[in-house]
PDB file of C-alpha atoms in Angstrom:
ATOM      1  CA  MET A   1      -5.279 -32.438  -5.083  1.00 42.00           C
ATOM      2  CA  PRO A   2      -7.897 -29.693  -5.049  1.00 46.00           C
ATOM      3  CA  ALA A   3      -6.513 -26.244  -4.606  1.00 45.00           C
ATOM      4  CA  ALA A   4      -8.906 -26.094  -1.375  1.00 47.00           C
ATOM      5  CA  GLN A   5      -7.907 -28.971  -0.300  1.00 45.00           C
ATOM      6  CA  ASP A   6      -3.809 -28.383  -0.501  1.00 47.00           C
ATOM      7  CA  ARG A   7      -4.816 -25.376   1.487  1.00 47.00           C
ATOM      8  CA  ASP A   8      -6.660 -26.902   4.176  1.00 47.00           C
ATOM      9  CA  ALA A   9      -3.719 -29.499   4.332  1.00 46.00           C
ATOM     10  CA  TRP A  10      -0.936 -27.104   4.694  1.00 42.00           C
ATOM     11  CA  SER A  11      -2.855 -25.308   7.654  1.00 50.00           C
ATOM     12  CA  ALA A  12      -3.595 -28.584   9.376  1.00 50.00           C
ATOM     13  CA  MET A  13       0.227 -29.370   9.469  1.00 57.00           C
ATOM     14  CA  PRO A  14       1.681 -28.380  12.888  1.00 62.00           C
ATOM     15  CA  SER A  15       5.281 -28.483  13.652  1.00 70.00           C
ATOM     16  CA  PRO A  16       5.960 -27.280  17.026  1.00 78.00           C
ATOM     17  CA  PRO A  17      10.142 -27.100  16.861  1.00 81.00           C
ATOM     18  CA  THR A  18       9.678 -25.023  13.932  1.00 84.00           C
ATOM     19  CA  ASP A  19       6.904 -22.880  16.010  1.00 82.00           C
ATOM     20  CA  ARG A  20       9.559 -22.471  18.464  1.00 86.00           C
ATOM     21  CA  VAL A  21      11.968 -21.156  16.021  1.00 88.00           C
ATOM     22  CA  VAL A  22       9.877 -18.991  14.369  1.00 84.00           C
ATOM     23  CA  ALA A  23       8.207 -17.474  17.814  1.00 84.00           C
ATOM     24  CA  VAL A  24      12.144 -16.669  18.963  1.00 87.00           C
ATOM     25  CA  VAL A  25      13.298 -15.088  15.781  1.00 85.00           C
ATOM     26  CA  GLU A  26       9.809 -13.094  15.907  1.00 80.00           C
ATOM     27  CA  PHE A  27      10.429 -12.254  19.604  1.00 82.00           C
ATOM     28  CA  LEU A  28      13.988 -10.806  19.024  1.00 82.00           C
ATOM     29  CA  ALA A  29      12.918  -8.977  15.939  1.00 79.00           C
ATOM     30  CA  SER A  30       9.970  -7.265  17.344  1.00 72.00           C
ATOM     31  CA  ARG A  31      12.587  -5.448  19.488  1.00 73.00           C
ATOM     32  CA  PRO A  32      15.941  -5.358  17.692  1.00 72.00           C
ATOM     33  CA  ALA A  33      17.455  -2.503  20.070  1.00 75.00           C
ATOM     34  CA  GLU A  34      16.962  -4.719  23.038  1.00 84.00           C
ATOM     35  CA  PRO A  35      18.954  -7.466  23.451  1.00 89.00           C
ATOM     36  CA  ALA A  36      17.351 -10.562  25.221  1.00 90.00           C
ATOM     37  CA  THR A  37      18.597 -12.868  27.742  1.00 92.00           C
ATOM     38  CA  VAL A  38      17.428 -16.391  27.761  1.00 92.00           C
ATOM     39  CA  ALA A  39      15.652 -15.750  30.925  1.00 91.00           C
ATOM     40  CA  GLU A  40      13.183 -13.262  29.426  1.00 89.00           C
ATOM     41  CA  LEU A  41      13.143 -15.507  25.978  1.00 89.00           C
ATOM     42  CA  VAL A  42      11.925 -18.233  28.649  1.00 88.00           C
ATOM     43  CA  ARG A  43       9.516 -16.084  30.357  1.00 86.00           C
ATOM     44  CA  HIS A  44       7.976 -14.486  27.441  1.00 82.00           C
ATOM     45  CA  LEU A  45       7.636 -17.218  25.098  1.00 84.00           C
ATOM     46  CA  GLY A  46       6.954 -20.103  27.579  1.00 82.00           C
ATOM     47  CA  PHE A  47       9.767 -22.630  26.744  1.00 84.00           C
ATOM     48  CA  ASN A  48      12.011 -24.380  29.192  1.00 88.00           C
ATOM     49  CA  ARG A  49      15.397 -23.526  29.339  1.00 91.00           C
ATOM     50  CA  ALA A  50      17.132 -26.501  27.743  1.00 91.00           C
ATOM     51  CA  THR A  51      14.746 -26.007  24.736  1.00 90.00           C
ATOM     52  CA  CYS A  52      15.534 -22.274  24.857  1.00 91.00           C
ATOM     53  CA  HIS A  53      19.317 -23.169  24.490  1.00 91.00           C
ATOM     54  CA  ALA A  54      19.126 -25.483  21.729  1.00 92.00           C
ATOM     55  CA  VAL A  55      16.770 -23.338  19.209  1.00 92.00           C
ATOM     56  CA  LEU A  56      19.457 -20.178  20.020  1.00 92.00           C
ATOM     57  CA  ALA A  57      22.234 -22.378  19.709  1.00 92.00           C
ATOM     58  CA  ALA A  58      21.087 -23.258  16.119  1.00 91.00           C
ATOM     59  CA  LEU A  59      19.842 -19.728  15.332  1.00 90.00           C
ATOM     60  CA  VAL A  60      23.481 -18.397  16.235  1.00 91.00           C
ATOM     61  CA  ARG A  61      25.337 -20.948  14.294  1.00 89.00           C
ATOM     62  CA  SER A  62      23.206 -19.682  10.853  1.00 87.00           C
ATOM     63  CA  GLY A  63      24.046 -16.030  11.721  1.00 87.00           C
ATOM     64  CA  TRP A  64      20.445 -15.424  12.355  1.00 88.00           C
ATOM     65  CA  VAL A  65      21.115 -14.500  15.776  1.00 90.00           C
ATOM     66  CA  LEU A  66      23.848 -12.785  17.452  1.00 89.00           C
ATOM     67  CA  ARG A  67      24.947 -13.817  21.019  1.00 91.00           C
ATOM     68  CA  ASP A  68      27.160 -11.139  22.952  1.00 90.00           C
ATOM     69  CA  PRO A  69      29.211 -13.445  25.081  1.00 88.00           C
ATOM     70  CA  ALA A  70      29.791 -10.514  27.840  1.00 89.00           C
ATOM     71  CA  GLU A  71      26.281  -9.825  28.008  1.00 89.00           C
ATOM     72  CA  LYS A  72      25.004 -13.300  27.676  1.00 90.00           C
ATOM     73  CA  THR A  73      22.247 -11.336  25.241  1.00 92.00           C
ATOM     74  CA  PHE A  74      20.783 -12.256  21.834  1.00 93.00           C
ATOM     75  CA  THR A  75      19.885 -10.060  19.082  1.00 89.00           C
ATOM     76  CA  PRO A  76      19.110 -10.481  15.165  1.00 86.00           C
ATOM     77  CA  GLY A  77      21.803 -11.576  13.380  1.00 85.00           C
ATOM     78  CA  PRO A  78      23.219 -10.608   9.916  1.00 82.00           C
ATOM     79  CA  ALA A  79      21.730 -13.525   8.015  1.00 79.00           C
ATOM     80  CA  LEU A  80      18.316 -11.979   8.423  1.00 79.00           C
ATOM     81  CA  ILE A  81      19.200  -9.021   6.514  1.00 74.00           C
ATOM     82  CA  ALA A  82      19.919 -11.162   3.520  1.00 69.00           C
ATOM     83  CA  LEU A  83      16.434 -13.212   4.098  1.00 73.00           C
ATOM     84  CA  GLY A  84      14.939  -9.859   4.514  1.00 69.00           C
ATOM     85  CA  ARG A  85      16.321  -8.762   1.032  1.00 66.00           C
ATOM     86  CA  ALA A  86      15.020 -11.680  -0.714  1.00 64.00           C
ATOM     87  CA  ALA A  87      11.893 -11.382   0.852  1.00 64.00           C
ATOM     88  CA  GLU A  88      11.376  -7.977  -0.409  1.00 60.00           C
ATOM     89  CA  SER A  89      12.516  -8.741  -3.941  1.00 57.00           C
ATOM     90  CA  GLY A  90      10.214 -11.764  -3.943  1.00 55.00           C
ATOM     91  CA  VAL A  91       7.102 -10.040  -2.914  1.00 58.00           C
ATOM     92  CA  PRO A  92       6.330  -7.627  -5.831  1.00 57.00           C
ATOM     93  CA  ALA A  93       3.797  -5.715  -3.951  1.00 59.00           C
ATOM     94  CA  ALA A  94       6.348  -4.427  -1.649  1.00 60.00           C
ATOM     95  CA  ARG A  95       8.319  -2.711  -4.856  1.00 65.00           C
ATOM     96  CA  ALA A  96       5.004  -1.749  -6.079  1.00 65.00           C
ATOM     97  CA  ALA A  97       4.039   0.011  -3.256  1.00 75.00           C
ATOM     98  CA  ASP A  98       6.871   1.921  -1.390  1.00 76.00           C
ATOM     99  CA  GLY A  99       7.230   4.891  -3.695  1.00 79.00           C
ATOM    100  CA  GLU A 100       3.431   5.375  -3.258  1.00 88.00           C
ATOM    101  CA  LEU A 101       3.391   4.906   0.358  1.00 90.00           C
ATOM    102  CA  ALA A 102       6.062   7.849   0.848  1.00 89.00           C
ATOM    103  CA  ALA A 103       3.722  10.147  -1.255  1.00 91.00           C
ATOM    104  CA  LEU A 104       0.868   9.373   0.672  1.00 93.00           C
ATOM    105  CA  ALA A 105       2.353   9.859   3.944  1.00 92.00           C
ATOM    106  CA  ARG A 106       3.517  13.232   2.548  1.00 92.00           C
ATOM    107  CA  ASP A 107       0.323  14.318   1.379  1.00 94.00           C
ATOM    108  CA  LEU A 108      -1.746  13.731   4.067  1.00 94.00           C
ATOM    109  CA  GLY A 109       0.858  14.197   6.778  1.00 93.00           C
ATOM    110  CA  LEU A 110      -0.029  10.654   8.155  1.00 94.00           C
ATOM    111  CA  THR A 111       1.865   8.020   9.047  1.00 92.00           C
ATOM    112  CA  ALA A 112       1.027   5.320   6.164  1.00 93.00           C
ATOM    113  CA  THR A 113       1.859   1.560   6.233  1.00 93.00           C
ATOM    114  CA  ILE A 114       1.775  -1.410   4.007  1.00 91.00           C
ATOM    115  CA  SER A 115       0.401  -4.829   5.283  1.00 91.00           C
ATOM    116  CA  TYR A 116      -0.304  -7.900   3.861  1.00 89.00           C
ATOM    117  CA  PRO A 117      -2.570 -11.170   4.515  1.00 89.00           C
ATOM    118  CA  SER A 118      -0.091 -13.617   5.441  1.00 82.00           C
ATOM    119  CA  GLY A 119      -2.188 -16.706   6.337  1.00 80.00           C
ATOM    120  CA  ASP A 120      -4.675 -16.256   9.622  1.00 81.00           C
ATOM    121  CA  HIS A 121      -2.784 -12.883  10.240  1.00 83.00           C
ATOM    122  CA  ILE A 122      -2.148  -9.607   8.379  1.00 88.00           C
ATOM    123  CA  VAL A 123       1.509  -8.444   8.649  1.00 85.00           C
ATOM    124  CA  VAL A 124       2.865  -4.727   8.533  1.00 86.00           C
ATOM    125  CA  GLY A 125       5.499  -4.951   5.645  1.00 83.00           C
ATOM    126  CA  SER A 126       6.207  -1.298   5.210  1.00 85.00           C
ATOM    127  CA  ARG A 127       5.910   1.958   7.034  1.00 88.00           C
ATOM    128  CA  SER A 128       6.246   5.890   6.122  1.00 89.00           C
ATOM    129  CA  PRO A 129       6.156   7.752   9.358  1.00 87.00           C
ATOM    130  CA  ALA A 130       4.247  11.484   8.818  1.00 82.00           C
ATOM    131  CA  VAL A 131       7.378  13.078  10.116  1.00 72.00           C
ATOM    132  CA  PRO A 132      10.598  11.110  10.437  1.00 63.00           C
ATOM    133  CA  GLY A 133      11.244  10.121  13.837  1.00 54.00           C
ATOM    134  CA  SER A 134       7.533   9.722  14.944  1.00 53.00           C
ATOM    135  CA  GLY A 135       6.200   8.184  17.734  1.00 51.00           C
ATOM    136  CA  ASP A 136       3.325   6.373  16.178  1.00 62.00           C
ATOM    137  CA  THR A 137       3.789   2.687  17.542  1.00 67.00           C
ATOM    138  CA  VAL A 138       2.712   0.729  14.431  1.00 77.00           C
ATOM    139  CA  ARG A 139       5.929  -0.910  13.251  1.00 77.00           C
ATOM    140  CA  VAL A 140       7.313  -3.229  10.237  1.00 78.00           C
ATOM    141  CA  GLY A 141       6.674  -6.718  11.435  1.00 76.00           C
ATOM    142  CA  GLN A 142       3.923  -6.145  13.778  1.00 79.00           C
ATOM    143  CA  ARG A 143       0.899  -8.665  13.263  1.00 78.00           C
ATOM    144  CA  PHE A 144      -3.000  -8.743  13.484  1.00 80.00           C
ATOM    145  CA  PRO A 145      -5.345 -11.514  13.521  1.00 82.00           C
ATOM    146  CA  PHE A 146      -6.644 -11.695   9.681  1.00 88.00           C
ATOM    147  CA  ALA A 147     -10.411 -11.816  11.531  1.00 87.00           C
ATOM    148  CA  PRO A 148     -13.349  -9.716  12.331  1.00 86.00           C
ATOM    149  CA  PRO A 149     -12.765  -6.883  12.973  1.00 83.00           C
ATOM    150  CA  TYR A 150      -9.513  -6.715  11.393  1.00 86.00           C
ATOM    151  CA  GLY A 151      -8.865  -6.451   7.613  1.00 91.00           C
ATOM    152  CA  PRO A 152     -12.422  -6.070   6.138  1.00 93.00           C
ATOM    153  CA  GLY A 153     -10.634  -4.230   3.061  1.00 93.00           C
ATOM    154  CA  LEU A 154      -8.739  -7.049   2.055  1.00 95.00           C
ATOM    155  CA  ILE A 155     -11.921  -9.591   2.452  1.00 95.00           C
ATOM    156  CA  ALA A 156     -14.741  -7.272   0.995  1.00 95.00           C
ATOM    157  CA  TRP A 157     -14.220  -8.361  -2.514  1.00 96.00           C
ATOM    158  CA  GLY A 158     -13.079 -11.669  -1.839  1.00 94.00           C
ATOM    159  CA  THR A 159     -15.683 -14.627  -2.615  1.00 93.00           C
ATOM    160  CA  ALA A 160     -18.614 -16.069  -0.217  1.00 93.00           C
ATOM    161  CA  ASP A 161     -16.054 -18.733   0.892  1.00 94.00           C
ATOM    162  CA  ASP A 162     -13.446 -16.105   1.490  1.00 93.00           C
ATOM    163  CA  VAL A 163     -16.172 -14.213   3.356  1.00 94.00           C
ATOM    164  CA  ASP A 164     -16.904 -17.349   5.486  1.00 92.00           C
ATOM    165  CA  ARG A 165     -13.554 -18.149   6.400  1.00 92.00           C
ATOM    166  CA  TRP A 166     -12.667 -14.593   7.665  1.00 92.00           C
ATOM    167  CA  LEU A 167     -15.841 -14.785   9.832  1.00 90.00           C
ATOM    168  CA  ALA A 168     -15.186 -18.383  11.187  1.00 88.00           C
ATOM    169  CA  ARG A 169     -11.646 -16.836  12.542  1.00 85.00           C
ATOM    170  CA  ALA A 170     -13.677 -14.658  14.826  1.00 80.00           C
ATOM    171  CA  PRO A 171     -13.377 -15.972  18.431  1.00 71.00           C
ATOM    172  CA  ARG A 172     -17.060 -15.332  19.232  1.00 69.00           C
ATOM    173  CA  THR A 173     -19.900 -13.948  16.810  1.00 67.00           C
ATOM    174  CA  ASP A 174     -23.377 -14.548  17.139  1.00 74.00           C
ATOM    175  CA  ASP A 175     -25.965 -13.665  14.551  1.00 78.00           C
ATOM    176  CA  THR A 176     -25.906 -10.105  15.339  1.00 78.00           C
ATOM    177  CA  GLY A 177     -22.426  -9.878  14.729  1.00 76.00           C
ATOM    178  CA  ILE A 178     -22.385 -11.934  11.779  1.00 84.00           C
ATOM    179  CA  ARG A 179     -25.003  -9.239  10.395  1.00 86.00           C
ATOM    180  CA  ARG A 180     -22.926  -6.040  11.571  1.00 85.00           C
ATOM    181  CA  PHE A 181     -19.683  -7.486   9.847  1.00 88.00           C
ATOM    182  CA  HIS A 182     -21.507  -8.412   6.598  1.00 90.00           C
ATOM    183  CA  ASP A 183     -22.982  -4.818   6.750  1.00 89.00           C
ATOM    184  CA  ALA A 184     -19.736  -3.442   6.875  1.00 88.00           C
ATOM    185  CA  LEU A 185     -18.357  -5.182   4.273  1.00 93.00           C
ATOM    186  CA  ALA A 186     -20.662  -3.838   2.131  1.00 92.00           C
ATOM    187  CA  SER A 187     -20.339  -0.135   3.075  1.00 91.00           C
ATOM    188  CA  VAL A 188     -16.520  -0.944   2.528  1.00 93.00           C
ATOM    189  CA  ARG A 189     -17.620  -2.053  -1.456  1.00 94.00           C
ATOM    190  CA  ARG A 190     -19.722   1.137  -1.522  1.00 93.00           C
ATOM    191  CA  ARG A 191     -16.806   3.378  -0.413  1.00 93.00           C
ATOM    192  CA  GLY A 192     -13.358   1.560  -1.266  1.00 95.00           C
ATOM    193  CA  TYR A 193     -12.070   2.183   1.806  1.00 95.00           C
ATOM    194  CA  THR A 194     -12.585   1.597   5.431  1.00 93.00           C
ATOM    195  CA  VAL A 195     -12.783   3.830   8.060  1.00 92.00           C
ATOM    196  CA  GLU A 196     -12.213   2.386  11.695  1.00 86.00           C
ATOM    197  CA  SER A 197     -12.673   4.121  15.222  1.00 82.00           C
ATOM    198  CA  MET A 198     -11.225   3.700  18.515  1.00 70.00           C
ATOM    199  CA  THR A 199     -11.413   4.949  21.741  1.00 66.00           C
ATOM    200  CA  ALA A 200      -7.851   6.352  23.297  1.00 64.00           C
ATOM    201  CA  ALA A 201      -8.325   3.466  26.185  1.00 60.00           C
ATOM    202  CA  SER A 202      -8.479   0.861  23.620  1.00 59.00           C
ATOM    203  CA  ARG A 203      -6.025   2.276  21.441  1.00 64.00           C
ATOM    204  CA  ARG A 204      -3.611   1.936  24.181  1.00 64.00           C
ATOM    205  CA  LEU A 205      -4.756  -1.428  24.982  1.00 59.00           C
ATOM    206  CA  GLY A 206      -3.969  -2.499  21.298  1.00 59.00           C
ATOM    207  CA  GLU A 207      -0.867  -0.953  21.058  1.00 62.00           C
ATOM    208  CA  VAL A 208       0.074  -3.254  24.245  1.00 60.00           C
ATOM    209  CA  LEU A 209      -1.253  -6.577  22.778  1.00 55.00           C
ATOM    210  CA  ALA A 210      -0.249  -5.840  19.484  1.00 56.00           C
ATOM    211  CA  GLU A 211       3.875  -5.980  21.043  1.00 57.00           C
ATOM    212  CA  LEU A 212       2.659  -9.420  22.411  1.00 55.00           C
ATOM    213  CA  ASP A 213       2.138 -11.164  18.833  1.00 53.00           C
ATOM    214  CA  SER A 214       5.899 -12.401  19.652  1.00 51.00           C
ATOM    215  CA  LEU A 215       4.319 -14.928  22.043  1.00 50.00           C
ATOM    216  CA  SER A 216       4.505 -18.672  21.962  1.00 50.00           C
ATOM    217  CA  PRO A 217       2.028 -20.240  19.606  1.00 53.00           C
ATOM    218  CA  ARG A 218      -0.178 -21.933  22.683  1.00 55.00           C
ATOM    219  CA  GLN A 219      -0.684 -18.161  24.030  1.00 56.00           C
ATOM    220  CA  ARG A 220      -1.564 -16.783  20.652  1.00 59.00           C
ATOM    221  CA  PRO A 221      -5.089 -17.544  20.592  1.00 62.00           C
ATOM    222  CA  ALA A 222      -5.652 -15.685  23.733  1.00 60.00           C
ATOM    223  CA  VAL A 223      -3.734 -12.502  22.746  1.00 59.00           C
ATOM    224  CA  ASP A 224      -5.898 -12.856  19.197  1.00 58.00           C
ATOM    225  CA  GLU A 225      -9.133 -12.879  21.460  1.00 61.00           C
ATOM    226  CA  LEU A 226      -8.370  -9.657  23.140  1.00 59.00           C
ATOM    227  CA  LEU A 227      -7.667  -8.181  19.890  1.00 57.00           C
ATOM    228  CA  HIS A 228     -10.842  -9.172  18.558  1.00 57.00           C
ATOM    229  CA  GLU A 229     -12.473  -7.846  21.760  1.00 59.00           C
ATOM    230  CA  ILE A 230     -11.161  -4.386  21.260  1.00 54.00           C
ATOM    231  CA  GLY A 231     -10.833  -4.041  17.635  1.00 54.00           C
ATOM    232  CA  GLY A 232     -11.586  -1.242  15.510  1.00 55.00           C
ATOM    233  CA  ILE A 233     -15.419  -0.531  14.853  1.00 64.00           C
ATOM    234  CA  GLU A 234     -16.343  -0.267  11.079  1.00 68.00           C
ATOM    235  CA  TYR A 235     -18.747   3.000  10.877  1.00 72.00           C
ATOM    236  CA  LEU A 236     -21.360   2.916   8.109  1.00 69.00           C
ATOM    237  CA  ASP A 237     -22.052   5.337   5.579  1.00 71.00           C
ATOM    238  CA  ASP A 238     -25.613   6.030   7.183  1.00 68.00           C
ATOM    239  CA  ASN A 239     -23.468   6.756  10.462  1.00 76.00           C
ATOM    240  CA  LEU A 240     -21.588   9.742   9.214  1.00 83.00           C
ATOM    241  CA  ARG A 241     -23.745  12.991   9.299  1.00 86.00           C
ATOM    242  CA  ASP A 242     -22.556  16.127   8.024  1.00 86.00           C
ATOM    243  CA  GLY A 243     -21.833  18.756  10.708  1.00 88.00           C
ATOM    244  CA  HIS A 244     -20.447  16.357  12.900  1.00 90.00           C
ATOM    245  CA  THR A 245     -16.960  15.129  13.956  1.00 91.00           C
ATOM    246  CA  TYR A 246     -16.070  11.500  14.507  1.00 90.00           C
ATOM    247  CA  PRO A 247     -12.871  10.046  16.244  1.00 89.00           C
ATOM    248  CA  ILE A 248     -10.950   8.173  13.387  1.00 90.00           C
ATOM    249  CA  SER A 249      -8.318   5.684  14.162  1.00 87.00           C
ATOM    250  CA  VAL A 250      -7.205   3.896  10.863  1.00 90.00           C
ATOM    251  CA  MET A 251      -8.184   4.303   7.093  1.00 94.00           C
ATOM    252  CA  SER A 252      -7.438   1.585   4.698  1.00 95.00           C
ATOM    253  CA  ALA A 253      -7.905   0.809   1.126  1.00 96.00           C
ATOM    254  CA  PRO A 254      -6.752  -2.891  -0.663  1.00 96.00           C
ATOM    255  CA  ALA A 255      -4.774  -2.645  -4.331  1.00 95.00           C
ATOM    256  CA  PHE A 256      -5.477  -5.753  -6.403  1.00 95.00           C
ATOM    257  CA  ALA A 257      -3.139  -8.429  -7.789  1.00 90.00           C
ATOM    258  CA  GLY A 258      -3.560  -9.717 -11.710  1.00 89.00           C
ATOM    259  CA  ASP A 259      -6.586 -12.118 -10.319  1.00 90.00           C
ATOM    260  CA  GLY A 260      -8.120  -9.744  -8.787  1.00 91.00           C
ATOM    261  CA  THR A 261      -7.606 -10.396  -5.138  1.00 93.00           C
ATOM    262  CA  ALA A 262      -6.803  -7.969  -2.870  1.00 94.00           C
ATOM    263  CA  ALA A 263      -2.828  -8.224  -2.519  1.00 91.00           C
ATOM    264  CA  LEU A 264      -2.209  -5.904   0.122  1.00 92.00           C
ATOM    265  CA  ASN A 265      -3.525  -2.776   2.495  1.00 94.00           C
ATOM    266  CA  VAL A 266      -2.656   0.780   2.359  1.00 95.00           C
ATOM    267  CA  SER A 267      -3.379   2.109   5.530  1.00 95.00           C
ATOM    268  CA  VAL A 268      -3.284   5.822   7.150  1.00 94.00           C
ATOM    269  CA  TYR A 269      -3.101   6.161  10.968  1.00 91.00           C
ATOM    270  CA  VAL A 270      -5.398   9.138  11.354  1.00 90.00           C
ATOM    271  CA  TRP A 271      -6.126   9.232  15.381  1.00 87.00           C
ATOM    272  CA  ALA A 272      -7.930  12.144  15.044  1.00 89.00           C
ATOM    273  CA  ASP A 273     -11.614  13.917  14.919  1.00 91.00           C
ATOM    274  CA  LEU A 274     -12.630  14.347  11.374  1.00 93.00           C
ATOM    275  CA  ASP A 275     -15.895  15.636   9.825  1.00 93.00           C
ATOM    276  CA  PRO A 276     -17.645  13.609   6.678  1.00 93.00           C
ATOM    277  CA  PRO A 277     -15.631  15.869   4.051  1.00 93.00           C
ATOM    278  CA  ALA A 278     -12.008  15.546   5.582  1.00 95.00           C
ATOM    279  CA  ILE A 279     -13.200  11.731   6.215  1.00 94.00           C
ATOM    280  CA  ARG A 280     -13.654  11.918   2.391  1.00 93.00           C
ATOM    281  CA  ALA A 281     -10.871  13.368   1.164  1.00 95.00           C
ATOM    282  CA  VAL A 282      -8.681  11.322   3.383  1.00 96.00           C
ATOM    283  CA  GLY A 283     -10.685   8.331   1.474  1.00 95.00           C
ATOM    284  CA  ASN A 284     -10.252   9.566  -1.833  1.00 96.00           C
ATOM    285  CA  ARG A 285      -6.247   9.679  -1.725  1.00 96.00           C
ATOM    286  CA  LEU A 286      -6.658   6.529  -0.439  1.00 96.00           C
ATOM    287  CA  LEU A 287      -8.476   5.606  -3.451  1.00 96.00           C
ATOM    288  CA  ALA A 288      -5.963   7.211  -5.760  1.00 95.00           C
ATOM    289  CA  ALA A 289      -2.653   5.235  -3.677  1.00 95.00           C
ATOM    290  CA  SER A 290      -4.971   1.972  -4.430  1.00 95.00           C
ATOM    291  CA  HIS A 291      -5.425   2.423  -7.901  1.00 95.00           C
ATOM    292  CA  ALA A 292      -1.478   3.516  -8.403  1.00 93.00           C
ATOM    293  CA  VAL A 293      -0.272   0.430  -6.527  1.00 92.00           C
ATOM    294  CA  THR A 294      -2.709  -1.808  -8.428  1.00 93.00           C
ATOM    295  CA  ARG A 295      -1.302  -0.510 -11.602  1.00 91.00           C
ATOM    296  CA  GLU A 296       2.037  -1.153 -10.795  1.00 87.00           C
ATOM    297  CA  LEU A 297       1.162  -4.223 -10.027  1.00 86.00           C
ATOM    298  CA  ARG A 298      -0.075  -5.051 -13.230  1.00 88.00           C
ATOM    299  CA  GLY A 299      -3.275  -6.208 -11.197  1.00 91.00           C
ATOM    300  CA  THR A 300      -7.149  -5.875 -12.203  1.00 93.00           C
ATOM    301  CA  ALA A 301      -9.345  -4.144  -9.888  1.00 94.00           C
ATOM    302  CA  PRO A 302     -13.117  -5.803  -9.539  1.00 94.00           C
ATOM    303  CA  LYS A 303     -15.355  -3.855 -11.700  1.00 93.00           C
ATOM    304  CA  ASP A 304     -17.237  -2.515  -8.452  1.00 92.00           C
ATOM    305  CA  PHE A 305     -13.976  -1.022  -7.369  1.00 96.00           C
ATOM    306  CA  PRO A 306     -14.916   2.750  -6.940  1.00 94.00           C
ATOM    307  CA  ALA A 307     -12.969   5.218  -9.115  1.00 91.00           C
ATOM    308  CA  THR A 308     -11.433   8.273  -7.625  1.00 88.00           C
ATOM    309  CA  ARG A 309     -13.743  11.185  -7.144  1.00 79.00           C
ATOM    310  CA  ARG A 310     -13.116  14.277  -8.571  1.00 66.00           C
ATOM    311  CA  THR A 311     -12.316  17.158  -5.910  1.00 56.00           C
TER     312      THR A 311
END
């Protein structure tokens, strides 16, 4: 079977029982310090009580979930620790990126993350806070739809088919919207990094919606559509004029695998007004991190991926 057909076949093979198991584990993992009751799981995930009991019983037997018999609550279990370590060791990008991530957060004084494309979502895999205990709400395991406006850096150096698939995941995109995203991708390719803007109100709404990423599969499309509607706006190069400041939310740069595809996104959470020289300084440090992680991965950056600039 050709690779494209094989990929389509896998993506078209739904398994509702498996989806329910995944939904329970993800919900519990999204709030590890907050034990959940069956009633909470039923309410948040939309399962009936009997189905929820059956899923939890299997997860408790496997050690994936712990049950507190006194409180009748559930938390992630010890078996997931081994699974997490195995997953981390099986993803070379995770090992390659963590040291650079800490240096990036230290140098810029900003929370930094590594996120990975995973099917139709982007998953936050590592986080290094600017200050230990930082209140920045981004968390490991958080997911965003791999659809416009999310993930332009991961798709900007992809093939035309990659770009078309990314655009097709947008809940609603007219011709004007498609042209805007193509312009944004061209801007990302010129700079090597993304620059996103978000208002304070949309930031708060985005944080709330992102916390709902453990909803049941039937509810996720509605959440993804809302995230699409409030997502970051990509600034184009000619929008950034010297002498002005701009409200910047997140800036990101990709790192590349051996075949030249984007393996991950290195991001910093700015949440401040910056002028163009400050934006370029942060972008240049992101480019340095991108090249460093790409080397650790023994990857190959595309020929037109920008080099770091002397400062």
